[in-house]
Every structure is written in C-alpha cells, then in structure tokens.
Amino acid sequence: MAEKDMTEEEARYWSDYFMENPPKTDPTKPGVFARRKANRFFGMDNLTVNYLLTKSMETHKSPEEIIGDLVRKEIAITTGV
C-alpha cells in the first residue's frame, strides 16, 4: 500500500499543534531521533535535532539543506543582502 501525503489542511493543523505544544525534551536523555541519528547529528541537542527532522519531513528537504537555508538567511540578514 502506498503512503498518502498529508493535505495542506492536515499539515497546517500539525504545524500549529506542534508550535503551540512543543515536544518536551530532557537533555540528559537522547530522544528516539537522536539515538537513531546519533552519528549524523553528533554534538547537537535534542531540540535542534527534532527541529531539523520535523522541518525535513514538512519540506521534503534534507537536514543539511535546512541548515544551509538557515545559514544563508542569517548571512543575508547580517549583511543586508
């Protein structure tokens, strides 16, 4: 059975839900995603890893692409470009 993509309405609902109810993290206990991707996200806290993976699922971009976008946005802001 093929997986069905979320509708825009469903994506908006979950985005709003998680913005209003951020996941609780405990920095002393790595989360499921952190354990699964420990080597890939070495040195990142759980909140950062969860943000990257959530954005990755929403945008269909890799975590590396999301980091690149964030860095380019920050450079543009600081340089006025």
Short mmCIF file of N, CA and C in Angstrom, two decimals:
data_model
loop_
_atom_site.label_atom_id
_atom_site.label_comp_id
_atom_site.label_asym_id
_atom_site.label_seq_id
_atom_site.Cartn_x
_atom_site.Cartn_y
_atom_site.Cartn_z
N MET A 1 0.84 -1.17 0.00
CA MET A 1 0.00 0.00 0.00
C MET A 1 0.88 1.24 0.00
N ALA A 2 0.63 2.17 -0.89
CA ALA A 2 1.41 3.39 -0.98
C ALA A 2 1.01 4.37 0.12
N GLU A 3 2.01 5.11 0.61
CA GLU A 3 1.72 6.11 1.62
C GLU A 3 1.09 7.33 0.97
N LYS A 4 0.14 7.94 1.66
CA LYS A 4 -0.54 9.12 1.16
C LYS A 4 0.08 10.35 1.80
N ASP A 5 0.35 11.38 1.00
CA ASP A 5 0.86 12.64 1.54
C ASP A 5 -0.23 13.34 2.33
N MET A 6 0.20 14.17 3.28
CA MET A 6 -0.76 14.96 4.04
C MET A 6 -1.36 16.04 3.15
N THR A 7 -2.58 16.39 3.44
CA THR A 7 -3.18 17.53 2.76
C THR A 7 -2.61 18.81 3.38
N GLU A 8 -2.80 19.93 2.70
CA GLU A 8 -2.36 21.21 3.25
C GLU A 8 -3.02 21.48 4.59
N GLU A 9 -4.29 21.13 4.69
CA GLU A 9 -5.04 21.36 5.94
C GLU A 9 -4.44 20.53 7.08
N GLU A 10 -4.12 19.26 6.80
CA GLU A 10 -3.52 18.40 7.83
C GLU A 10 -2.14 18.94 8.23
N ALA A 11 -1.35 19.33 7.26
CA ALA A 11 -0.01 19.85 7.55
C ALA A 11 -0.10 21.12 8.39
N ARG A 12 -1.03 22.00 8.05
CA ARG A 12 -1.21 23.24 8.81
C ARG A 12 -1.63 22.93 10.24
N TYR A 13 -2.56 21.96 10.40
CA TYR A 13 -3.02 21.57 11.74
C TYR A 13 -1.84 21.10 12.59
N TRP A 14 -1.03 20.16 12.05
CA TRP A 14 0.08 19.61 12.83
C TRP A 14 1.16 20.65 13.08
N SER A 15 1.39 21.52 12.11
CA SER A 15 2.36 22.58 12.31
C SER A 15 1.92 23.49 13.45
N ASP A 16 0.65 23.92 13.43
CA ASP A 16 0.11 24.76 14.50
C ASP A 16 0.15 24.03 15.84
N TYR A 17 -0.22 22.74 15.82
CA TYR A 17 -0.25 21.97 17.06
C TYR A 17 1.13 21.92 17.71
N PHE A 18 2.16 21.59 16.92
CA PHE A 18 3.49 21.46 17.50
C PHE A 18 4.13 22.81 17.82
N MET A 19 3.69 23.88 17.16
CA MET A 19 4.18 25.20 17.54
C MET A 19 3.60 25.61 18.89
N GLU A 20 2.34 25.22 19.16
CA GLU A 20 1.70 25.55 20.42
C GLU A 20 2.05 24.55 21.53
N ASN A 21 2.43 23.34 21.15
CA ASN A 21 2.73 22.28 22.11
C ASN A 21 4.08 21.65 21.76
N PRO A 22 5.17 22.39 21.95
CA PRO A 22 6.47 21.83 21.57
C PRO A 22 6.77 20.57 22.38
N PRO A 23 7.47 19.63 21.76
CA PRO A 23 7.80 18.40 22.48
C PRO A 23 8.67 18.70 23.69
N LYS A 24 8.42 17.98 24.75
CA LYS A 24 9.24 18.13 25.96
C LYS A 24 10.53 17.35 25.74
N THR A 25 11.62 17.99 26.04
CA THR A 25 12.91 17.33 25.88
C THR A 25 13.65 17.31 27.21
N ASP A 26 14.42 16.29 27.37
CA ASP A 26 15.26 16.15 28.56
C ASP A 26 16.69 16.02 28.06
N PRO A 27 17.51 17.03 28.26
CA PRO A 27 18.85 16.99 27.70
C PRO A 27 19.71 15.85 28.23
N THR A 28 19.28 15.22 29.32
CA THR A 28 20.06 14.10 29.85
C THR A 28 19.69 12.78 29.19
N LYS A 29 18.57 12.76 28.43
CA LYS A 29 18.13 11.53 27.76
C LYS A 29 17.92 11.81 26.28
N PRO A 30 18.76 11.21 25.42
CA PRO A 30 18.54 11.42 23.99
C PRO A 30 17.20 10.83 23.55
N GLY A 31 16.52 11.55 22.65
CA GLY A 31 15.23 11.09 22.14
C GLY A 31 15.39 10.01 21.09
N VAL A 32 14.28 9.53 20.59
CA VAL A 32 14.28 8.47 19.59
C VAL A 32 15.08 8.91 18.37
N PHE A 33 14.82 10.12 17.87
CA PHE A 33 15.52 10.58 16.68
C PHE A 33 17.01 10.76 16.95
N ALA A 34 17.33 11.28 18.12
CA ALA A 34 18.73 11.49 18.45
C ALA A 34 19.48 10.17 18.51
N ARG A 35 18.84 9.14 19.09
CA ARG A 35 19.50 7.83 19.15
C ARG A 35 19.67 7.24 17.76
N ARG A 36 18.64 7.37 16.93
CA ARG A 36 18.68 6.79 15.59
C ARG A 36 19.70 7.49 14.72
N LYS A 37 19.85 8.78 14.88
CA LYS A 37 20.73 9.56 14.04
C LYS A 37 21.94 10.09 14.81
N ALA A 38 22.38 9.36 15.81
CA ALA A 38 23.43 9.85 16.70
C ALA A 38 24.68 10.28 15.93
N ASN A 39 25.12 9.50 14.98
CA ASN A 39 26.33 9.86 14.24
C ASN A 39 26.11 11.06 13.34
N ARG A 40 24.96 11.14 12.73
CA ARG A 40 24.66 12.22 11.79
C ARG A 40 24.55 13.56 12.51
N PHE A 41 24.03 13.56 13.72
CA PHE A 41 23.77 14.79 14.44
C PHE A 41 24.65 14.90 15.69
N PHE A 42 25.85 14.40 15.60
CA PHE A 42 26.75 14.42 16.74
C PHE A 42 26.96 15.84 17.24
N GLY A 43 26.79 16.04 18.53
CA GLY A 43 27.03 17.34 19.14
C GLY A 43 25.82 18.26 19.16
N MET A 44 24.70 17.85 18.55
CA MET A 44 23.51 18.70 18.55
C MET A 44 22.58 18.28 19.69
N ASP A 45 21.94 19.27 20.29
CA ASP A 45 20.99 18.95 21.36
C ASP A 45 19.69 18.40 20.75
N ASN A 46 18.88 17.78 21.60
CA ASN A 46 17.65 17.13 21.13
C ASN A 46 16.69 18.10 20.46
N LEU A 47 16.57 19.30 20.99
CA LEU A 47 15.66 20.28 20.41
C LEU A 47 16.06 20.59 18.97
N THR A 48 17.34 20.78 18.73
CA THR A 48 17.83 21.07 17.39
C THR A 48 17.60 19.90 16.45
N VAL A 49 17.91 18.71 16.89
CA VAL A 49 17.71 17.51 16.07
C VAL A 49 16.24 17.34 15.74
N ASN A 50 15.37 17.49 16.74
CA ASN A 50 13.94 17.32 16.49
C ASN A 50 13.42 18.39 15.54
N TYR A 51 13.90 19.63 15.68
CA TYR A 51 13.51 20.70 14.77
C TYR A 51 13.92 20.36 13.34
N LEU A 52 15.17 19.95 13.17
CA LEU A 52 15.65 19.62 11.83
C LEU A 52 14.86 18.48 11.20
N LEU A 53 14.58 17.45 11.97
CA LEU A 53 13.86 16.32 11.42
C LEU A 53 12.40 16.67 11.13
N THR A 54 11.79 17.48 11.97
CA THR A 54 10.40 17.90 11.73
C THR A 54 10.34 18.76 10.47
N LYS A 55 11.24 19.74 10.34
CA LYS A 55 11.28 20.59 9.15
C LYS A 55 11.59 19.76 7.90
N SER A 56 12.43 18.75 8.07
CA SER A 56 12.78 17.88 6.96
C SER A 56 11.55 17.15 6.43
N MET A 57 10.74 16.66 7.37
CA MET A 57 9.51 15.96 6.96
C MET A 57 8.51 16.92 6.32
N GLU A 58 8.41 18.13 6.85
CA GLU A 58 7.47 19.13 6.33
C GLU A 58 7.84 19.60 4.93
N THR A 59 9.12 19.85 4.72
CA THR A 59 9.58 20.48 3.48
C THR A 59 10.12 19.50 2.45
N HIS A 60 10.31 18.25 2.85
CA HIS A 60 10.90 17.22 1.99
C HIS A 60 12.33 17.61 1.59
N LYS A 61 13.03 18.29 2.50
CA LYS A 61 14.44 18.63 2.31
C LYS A 61 15.25 17.85 3.32
N SER A 62 16.53 17.67 3.04
CA SER A 62 17.40 17.00 3.99
C SER A 62 17.74 17.97 5.12
N PRO A 63 18.10 17.44 6.29
CA PRO A 63 18.52 18.32 7.38
C PRO A 63 19.69 19.23 6.97
N GLU A 64 20.58 18.72 6.14
CA GLU A 64 21.70 19.53 5.68
C GLU A 64 21.21 20.71 4.84
N GLU A 65 20.20 20.50 4.01
CA GLU A 65 19.64 21.59 3.20
C GLU A 65 18.99 22.64 4.11
N ILE A 66 18.31 22.19 5.14
CA ILE A 66 17.66 23.11 6.07
C ILE A 66 18.70 23.95 6.80
N ILE A 67 19.79 23.33 7.24
CA ILE A 67 20.87 24.07 7.89
C ILE A 67 21.45 25.09 6.92
N GLY A 68 21.67 24.68 5.68
CA GLY A 68 22.20 25.60 4.67
C GLY A 68 21.27 26.79 4.46
N ASP A 69 19.95 26.53 4.39
CA ASP A 69 18.97 27.62 4.24
C ASP A 69 19.04 28.58 5.42
N LEU A 70 19.13 28.03 6.64
CA LEU A 70 19.19 28.87 7.83
C LEU A 70 20.46 29.73 7.84
N VAL A 71 21.57 29.15 7.44
CA VAL A 71 22.84 29.88 7.40
C VAL A 71 22.76 30.99 6.36
N ARG A 72 22.25 30.68 5.16
CA ARG A 72 22.13 31.70 4.12
C ARG A 72 21.20 32.83 4.55
N LYS A 73 20.10 32.48 5.25
CA LYS A 73 19.17 33.51 5.74
C LYS A 73 19.87 34.40 6.77
N GLU A 74 20.64 33.81 7.66
CA GLU A 74 21.36 34.59 8.68
C GLU A 74 22.40 35.50 8.03
N ILE A 75 23.10 35.00 7.04
CA ILE A 75 24.09 35.82 6.32
C ILE A 75 23.40 36.98 5.64
N ALA A 76 22.27 36.72 5.00
CA ALA A 76 21.53 37.78 4.31
C ALA A 76 21.08 38.85 5.30
N ILE A 77 20.63 38.43 6.47
CA ILE A 77 20.16 39.38 7.48
C ILE A 77 21.33 40.24 7.97
N THR A 78 22.45 39.60 8.27
CA THR A 78 23.58 40.34 8.85
C THR A 78 24.31 41.21 7.84
N THR A 79 24.27 40.84 6.56
CA THR A 79 24.97 41.63 5.55
C THR A 79 24.04 42.58 4.81
N GLY A 80 22.74 42.45 5.04
CA GLY A 80 21.77 43.32 4.38
C GLY A 80 21.54 42.98 2.92
N VAL A 81 21.90 41.76 2.53
CA VAL A 81 21.72 41.33 1.14
C VAL A 81 20.30 40.87 0.92
#
